[in-house]
PDB file of C-alpha atoms in Angstrom:
ATOM      1  CA  MET A   1      92.387  84.849 118.056  1.00  0.00           C
ATOM      2  CA  THR A   2      92.497  88.633 117.667  1.00  0.00           C
ATOM      3  CA  ILE A   3      95.888  89.784 118.755  1.00  0.00           C
ATOM      4  CA  ASP A   4      97.111  93.375 118.520  1.00  0.00           C
ATOM      5  CA  ILE A   5     100.899  93.863 118.011  1.00  0.00           C
ATOM      6  CA  ARG A   6     101.942  97.410 118.733  1.00  0.00           C
ATOM      7  CA  PRO A   7     105.147  99.375 119.200  1.00  0.00           C
ATOM      8  CA  ASP A   8     105.950  99.651 122.862  1.00  0.00           C
ATOM      9  CA  ASP A   9     107.931 102.400 124.668  1.00  0.00           C
ATOM     10  CA  LEU A  10     108.563 100.213 127.735  1.00  0.00           C
ATOM     11  CA  THR A  11     107.015 102.787 130.123  1.00  0.00           C
ATOM     12  CA  SER A  12     104.035 100.671 131.434  1.00  0.00           C
ATOM     13  CA  ALA A  13     104.266  98.737 134.609  1.00  0.00           C
ATOM     14  CA  GLU A  14     102.728  95.792 132.724  1.00  0.00           C
ATOM     15  CA  MET A  15     105.559  95.741 130.217  1.00  0.00           C
ATOM     16  CA  ALA A  16     108.225  96.184 132.872  1.00  0.00           C
ATOM     17  CA  ASP A  17     106.714  93.248 134.723  1.00  0.00           C
ATOM     18  CA  LEU A  18     106.749  91.128 131.485  1.00  0.00           C
ATOM     19  CA  ILE A  19     110.384  91.959 130.763  1.00  0.00           C
ATOM     20  CA  ALA A  20     111.242  91.013 134.360  1.00  0.00           C
ATOM     21  CA  ILE A  21     109.404  87.741 133.970  1.00  0.00           C
ATOM     22  CA  HIS A  22     111.323  87.062 130.777  1.00  0.00           C
ATOM     23  CA  ALA A  23     114.645  87.637 132.593  1.00  0.00           C
ATOM     24  CA  GLN A  24     113.529  85.353 135.447  1.00  0.00           C
ATOM     25  CA  THR A  25     112.630  82.649 132.942  1.00  0.00           C
ATOM     26  CA  MET A  26     115.959  82.834 131.237  1.00  0.00           C
ATOM     27  CA  LEU A  27     117.845  82.739 134.489  1.00  0.00           C
ATOM     28  CA  ALA A  28     115.826  79.803 135.631  1.00  0.00           C
ATOM     29  CA  SER A  29     116.910  77.805 132.528  1.00  0.00           C
ATOM     30  CA  SER A  30     120.483  79.034 131.943  1.00  0.00           C
ATOM     31  CA  PRO A  31     123.498  79.969 134.073  1.00  0.00           C
ATOM     32  CA  PRO A  32     123.720  83.742 134.494  1.00  0.00           C
ATOM     33  CA  GLU A  33     126.897  84.076 132.439  1.00  0.00           C
ATOM     34  CA  SER A  34     125.098  82.431 129.577  1.00  0.00           C
ATOM     35  CA  CYS A  35     121.954  84.636 129.667  1.00  0.00           C
ATOM     36  CA  HIS A  36     122.044  87.330 126.988  1.00  0.00           C
ATOM     37  CA  PHE A  37     118.634  88.933 127.502  1.00  0.00           C
ATOM     38  CA  LEU A  38     118.495  92.715 127.364  1.00  0.00           C
ATOM     39  CA  PRO A  39     117.471  94.458 130.536  1.00  0.00           C
ATOM     40  CA  ILE A  40     114.728  96.999 130.130  1.00  0.00           C
ATOM     41  CA  ASP A  41     117.102  99.959 129.889  1.00  0.00           C
ATOM     42  CA  SER A  42     119.037  98.291 127.129  1.00  0.00           C
ATOM     43  CA  LEU A  43     115.811  97.643 125.266  1.00  0.00           C
ATOM     44  CA  ARG A  44     115.119 101.450 125.391  1.00  0.00           C
ATOM     45  CA  GLN A  45     118.065 102.093 123.115  1.00  0.00           C
ATOM     46  CA  PRO A  46     117.407 103.784 119.629  1.00  0.00           C
ATOM     47  CA  SER A  47     118.819 100.747 117.850  1.00  0.00           C
ATOM     48  CA  VAL A  48     116.097  98.471 119.395  1.00  0.00           C
ATOM     49  CA  SER A  49     112.425  98.267 118.276  1.00  0.00           C
ATOM     50  CA  VAL A  50     110.096  96.646 120.856  1.00  0.00           C
ATOM     51  CA  TRP A  51     106.582  95.371 120.299  1.00  0.00           C
ATOM     52  CA  SER A  52     103.961  94.226 122.806  1.00  0.00           C
ATOM     53  CA  MET A  53     101.204  91.795 122.084  1.00  0.00           C
ATOM     54  CA  TRP A  54      97.654  92.348 123.452  1.00  0.00           C
ATOM     55  CA  GLU A  55      94.503  90.223 123.534  1.00  0.00           C
ATOM     56  CA  ASP A  56      91.302  91.499 125.125  1.00  0.00           C
ATOM     57  CA  GLY A  57      93.231  94.218 126.907  1.00  0.00           C
ATOM     58  CA  ALA A  58      95.794  91.861 128.416  1.00  0.00           C
ATOM     59  CA  LEU A  59      99.512  91.977 127.673  1.00  0.00           C
ATOM     60  CA  ILE A  60     100.350  88.430 126.398  1.00  0.00           C
ATOM     61  CA  GLY A  61     103.811  88.649 124.959  1.00  0.00           C
ATOM     62  CA  CYS A  62     106.571  90.790 123.378  1.00  0.00           C
ATOM     63  CA  GLY A  63     109.451  90.732 120.987  1.00  0.00           C
ATOM     64  CA  ALA A  64     112.258  92.991 119.873  1.00  0.00           C
ATOM     65  CA  LEU A  65     114.545  93.646 116.920  1.00  0.00           C
ATOM     66  CA  LYS A  66     118.028  95.161 117.419  1.00  0.00           C
ATOM     67  CA  ASP A  67     119.607  96.851 114.453  1.00  0.00           C
ATOM     68  CA  LEU A  68     123.137  95.536 114.171  1.00  0.00           C
ATOM     69  CA  GLY A  69     124.056  97.820 111.303  1.00  0.00           C
ATOM     70  CA  ASN A  70     125.114  96.777 107.864  1.00  0.00           C
ATOM     71  CA  GLY A  71     121.550  95.721 107.003  1.00  0.00           C
ATOM     72  CA  GLU A  72     121.407  93.075 109.694  1.00  0.00           C
ATOM     73  CA  GLY A  73     119.269  92.603 112.802  1.00  0.00           C
ATOM     74  CA  GLU A  74     119.073  90.467 115.871  1.00  0.00           C
ATOM     75  CA  ILE A  75     115.915  89.090 117.365  1.00  0.00           C
ATOM     76  CA  LYS A  76     115.658  89.780 121.095  1.00  0.00           C
ATOM     77  CA  SER A  77     113.203  89.376 123.994  1.00  0.00           C
ATOM     78  CA  MET A  78     110.747  87.006 122.326  1.00  0.00           C
ATOM     79  CA  HIS A  79     108.461  86.067 125.227  1.00  0.00           C
ATOM     80  CA  THR A  80     104.907  84.666 125.534  1.00  0.00           C
ATOM     81  CA  ARG A  81     103.215  84.325 128.916  1.00  0.00           C
ATOM     82  CA  ALA A  82     103.723  80.742 130.088  1.00  0.00           C
ATOM     83  CA  HIS A  83     100.012  79.872 130.372  1.00  0.00           C
ATOM     84  CA  LEU A  84      99.365  80.909 126.780  1.00  0.00           C
ATOM     85  CA  ARG A  85     102.236  78.972 125.077  1.00  0.00           C
ATOM     86  CA  GLY A  86     101.277  76.623 122.340  1.00  0.00           C
ATOM     87  CA  ARG A  87      98.710  78.975 120.781  1.00  0.00           C
ATOM     88  CA  GLY A  88     100.946  80.341 118.128  1.00  0.00           C
ATOM     89  CA  ILE A  89     101.583  83.698 119.821  1.00  0.00           C
ATOM     90  CA  GLY A  90     105.346  83.448 119.338  1.00  0.00           C
ATOM     91  CA  ARG A  91     104.855  82.562 115.676  1.00  0.00           C
ATOM     92  CA  LEU A  92     102.811  85.780 115.275  1.00  0.00           C
ATOM     93  CA  MET A  93     105.539  87.866 116.868  1.00  0.00           C
ATOM     94  CA  LEU A  94     108.217  86.192 114.729  1.00  0.00           C
ATOM     95  CA  GLU A  95     106.293  86.876 111.581  1.00  0.00           C
ATOM     96  CA  HIS A  96     105.826  90.460 112.599  1.00  0.00           C
ATOM     97  CA  ILE A  97     109.587  90.873 113.319  1.00  0.00           C
ATOM     98  CA  LEU A  98     110.369  89.189 109.920  1.00  0.00           C
ATOM     99  CA  GLY A  99     108.003  91.582 108.155  1.00  0.00           C
ATOM    100  CA  VAL A 100     109.631  94.584 109.737  1.00  0.00           C
ATOM    101  CA  ALA A 101     113.143  93.293 108.937  1.00  0.00           C
ATOM    102  CA  ARG A 102     112.086  92.823 105.181  1.00  0.00           C
ATOM    103  CA  ALA A 103     110.559  96.322 105.116  1.00  0.00           C
ATOM    104  CA  ARG A 104     113.799  97.710 106.477  1.00  0.00           C
ATOM    105  CA  GLY A 105     115.707  95.904 103.765  1.00  0.00           C
ATOM    106  CA  TYR A 106     117.652  93.697 106.127  1.00  0.00           C
ATOM    107  CA  THR A 107     119.748  91.054 104.437  1.00  0.00           C
ATOM    108  CA  GLY A 108     120.251  88.910 107.507  1.00  0.00           C
ATOM    109  CA  LEU A 109     118.761  88.181 110.967  1.00  0.00           C
ATOM    110  CA  TRP A 110     120.614  86.589 113.914  1.00  0.00           C
ATOM    111  CA  LEU A 111     119.645  85.273 117.260  1.00  0.00           C
ATOM    112  CA  GLU A 112     121.039  83.549 120.290  1.00  0.00           C
ATOM    113  CA  THR A 113     118.949  81.138 122.367  1.00  0.00           C
ATOM    114  CA  GLY A 114     119.701  78.455 124.914  1.00  0.00           C
ATOM    115  CA  SER A 115     120.994  74.923 124.136  1.00  0.00           C
ATOM    116  CA  MET A 116     119.009  73.307 126.953  1.00  0.00           C
ATOM    117  CA  ASP A 117     115.757  71.328 126.501  1.00  0.00           C
ATOM    118  CA  ALA A 118     113.720  74.307 127.763  1.00  0.00           C
ATOM    119  CA  PHE A 119     114.554  76.045 124.522  1.00  0.00           C
ATOM    120  CA  ILE A 120     113.600  73.194 122.169  1.00  0.00           C
ATOM    121  CA  PRO A 121     110.205  74.964 121.224  1.00  0.00           C
ATOM    122  CA  ALA A 122     111.977  78.174 120.401  1.00  0.00           C
ATOM    123  CA  ARG A 123     114.642  76.488 118.292  1.00  0.00           C
ATOM    124  CA  ARG A 124     111.920  74.538 116.445  1.00  0.00           C
ATOM    125  CA  LEU A 125     109.969  77.709 115.823  1.00  0.00           C
ATOM    126  CA  TYR A 126     113.054  79.446 114.294  1.00  0.00           C
ATOM    127  CA  GLU A 127     114.016  76.318 112.320  1.00  0.00           C
ATOM    128  CA  SER A 128     110.424  76.318 110.792  1.00  0.00           C
ATOM    129  CA  TYR A 129     111.113  79.748 109.416  1.00  0.00           C
ATOM    130  CA  GLY A 130     114.400  78.801 107.801  1.00  0.00           C
ATOM    131  CA  PHE A 131     116.890  79.801 110.467  1.00  0.00           C
ATOM    132  CA  SER A 132     119.986  77.686 110.359  1.00  0.00           C
ATOM    133  CA  TYR A 133     122.564  77.022 113.086  1.00  0.00           C
ATOM    134  CA  CYS A 134     125.745  79.040 112.940  1.00  0.00           C
ATOM    135  CA  GLY A 135     128.613  80.232 115.040  1.00  0.00           C
ATOM    136  CA  PRO A 136     128.711  83.183 117.417  1.00  0.00           C
ATOM    137  CA  PHE A 137     128.090  86.566 115.934  1.00  0.00           C
ATOM    138  CA  GLY A 138     128.786  90.153 117.089  1.00  0.00           C
ATOM    139  CA  ASP A 139     130.099  90.182 120.709  1.00  0.00           C
ATOM    140  CA  TYR A 140     128.947  86.635 121.456  1.00  0.00           C
ATOM    141  CA  ALA A 141     131.512  83.951 122.215  1.00  0.00           C
ATOM    142  CA  GLU A 142     131.330  80.180 121.892  1.00  0.00           C
ATOM    143  CA  ASP A 143     129.210  78.875 124.863  1.00  0.00           C
ATOM    144  CA  PRO A 144     128.015  75.287 125.414  1.00  0.00           C
ATOM    145  CA  ASN A 145     124.737  76.873 126.822  1.00  0.00           C
ATOM    146  CA  SER A 146     124.073  79.017 123.746  1.00  0.00           C
ATOM    147  CA  VAL A 147     122.894  78.227 120.267  1.00  0.00           C
ATOM    148  CA  PHE A 148     123.334  80.764 117.442  1.00  0.00           C
ATOM    149  CA  MET A 149     120.995  80.911 114.407  1.00  0.00           C
ATOM    150  CA  CYS A 150     120.824  83.043 111.326  1.00  0.00           C
ATOM    151  CA  LEU A 151     118.475  83.639 108.448  1.00  0.00           C
ATOM    152  CA  GLN A 152     119.660  85.082 105.127  1.00  0.00           C
ATOM    153  CA  MET A 153     116.819  87.233 103.637  1.00  0.00           C
TER     154      MET A 153
END
């Protein structure tokens, strides 16, 4: 598998469509008040780096890293097209994000994901890279539909 991961400026219709699909997927699995995905305009903030994943000219996934300050970051918008899941695409994006976080000298990474069964594959992926469960961070609050994870680097 030859996959190209590149910085994305979120201006293409393809990427806008993928971000919309990500939002729809989250809303289909979680109550709206428990969905913490960033809309495309929030992903365009200077504190957020976004990458797109391409294979044979097709957009197949994305991921983002939000700078939280104080040498810490939050993983956001990890998404692989549904028909391509199980191929290790999410793993490649996570490894890319971890590499960027290390290069930036981050000491910790955080994330929020769902507590429902639909999110088991995501939680297992993060666990396999050493993320552990923790309480809410930043502006998040305790929520039975959310799981919080962190990785000390």
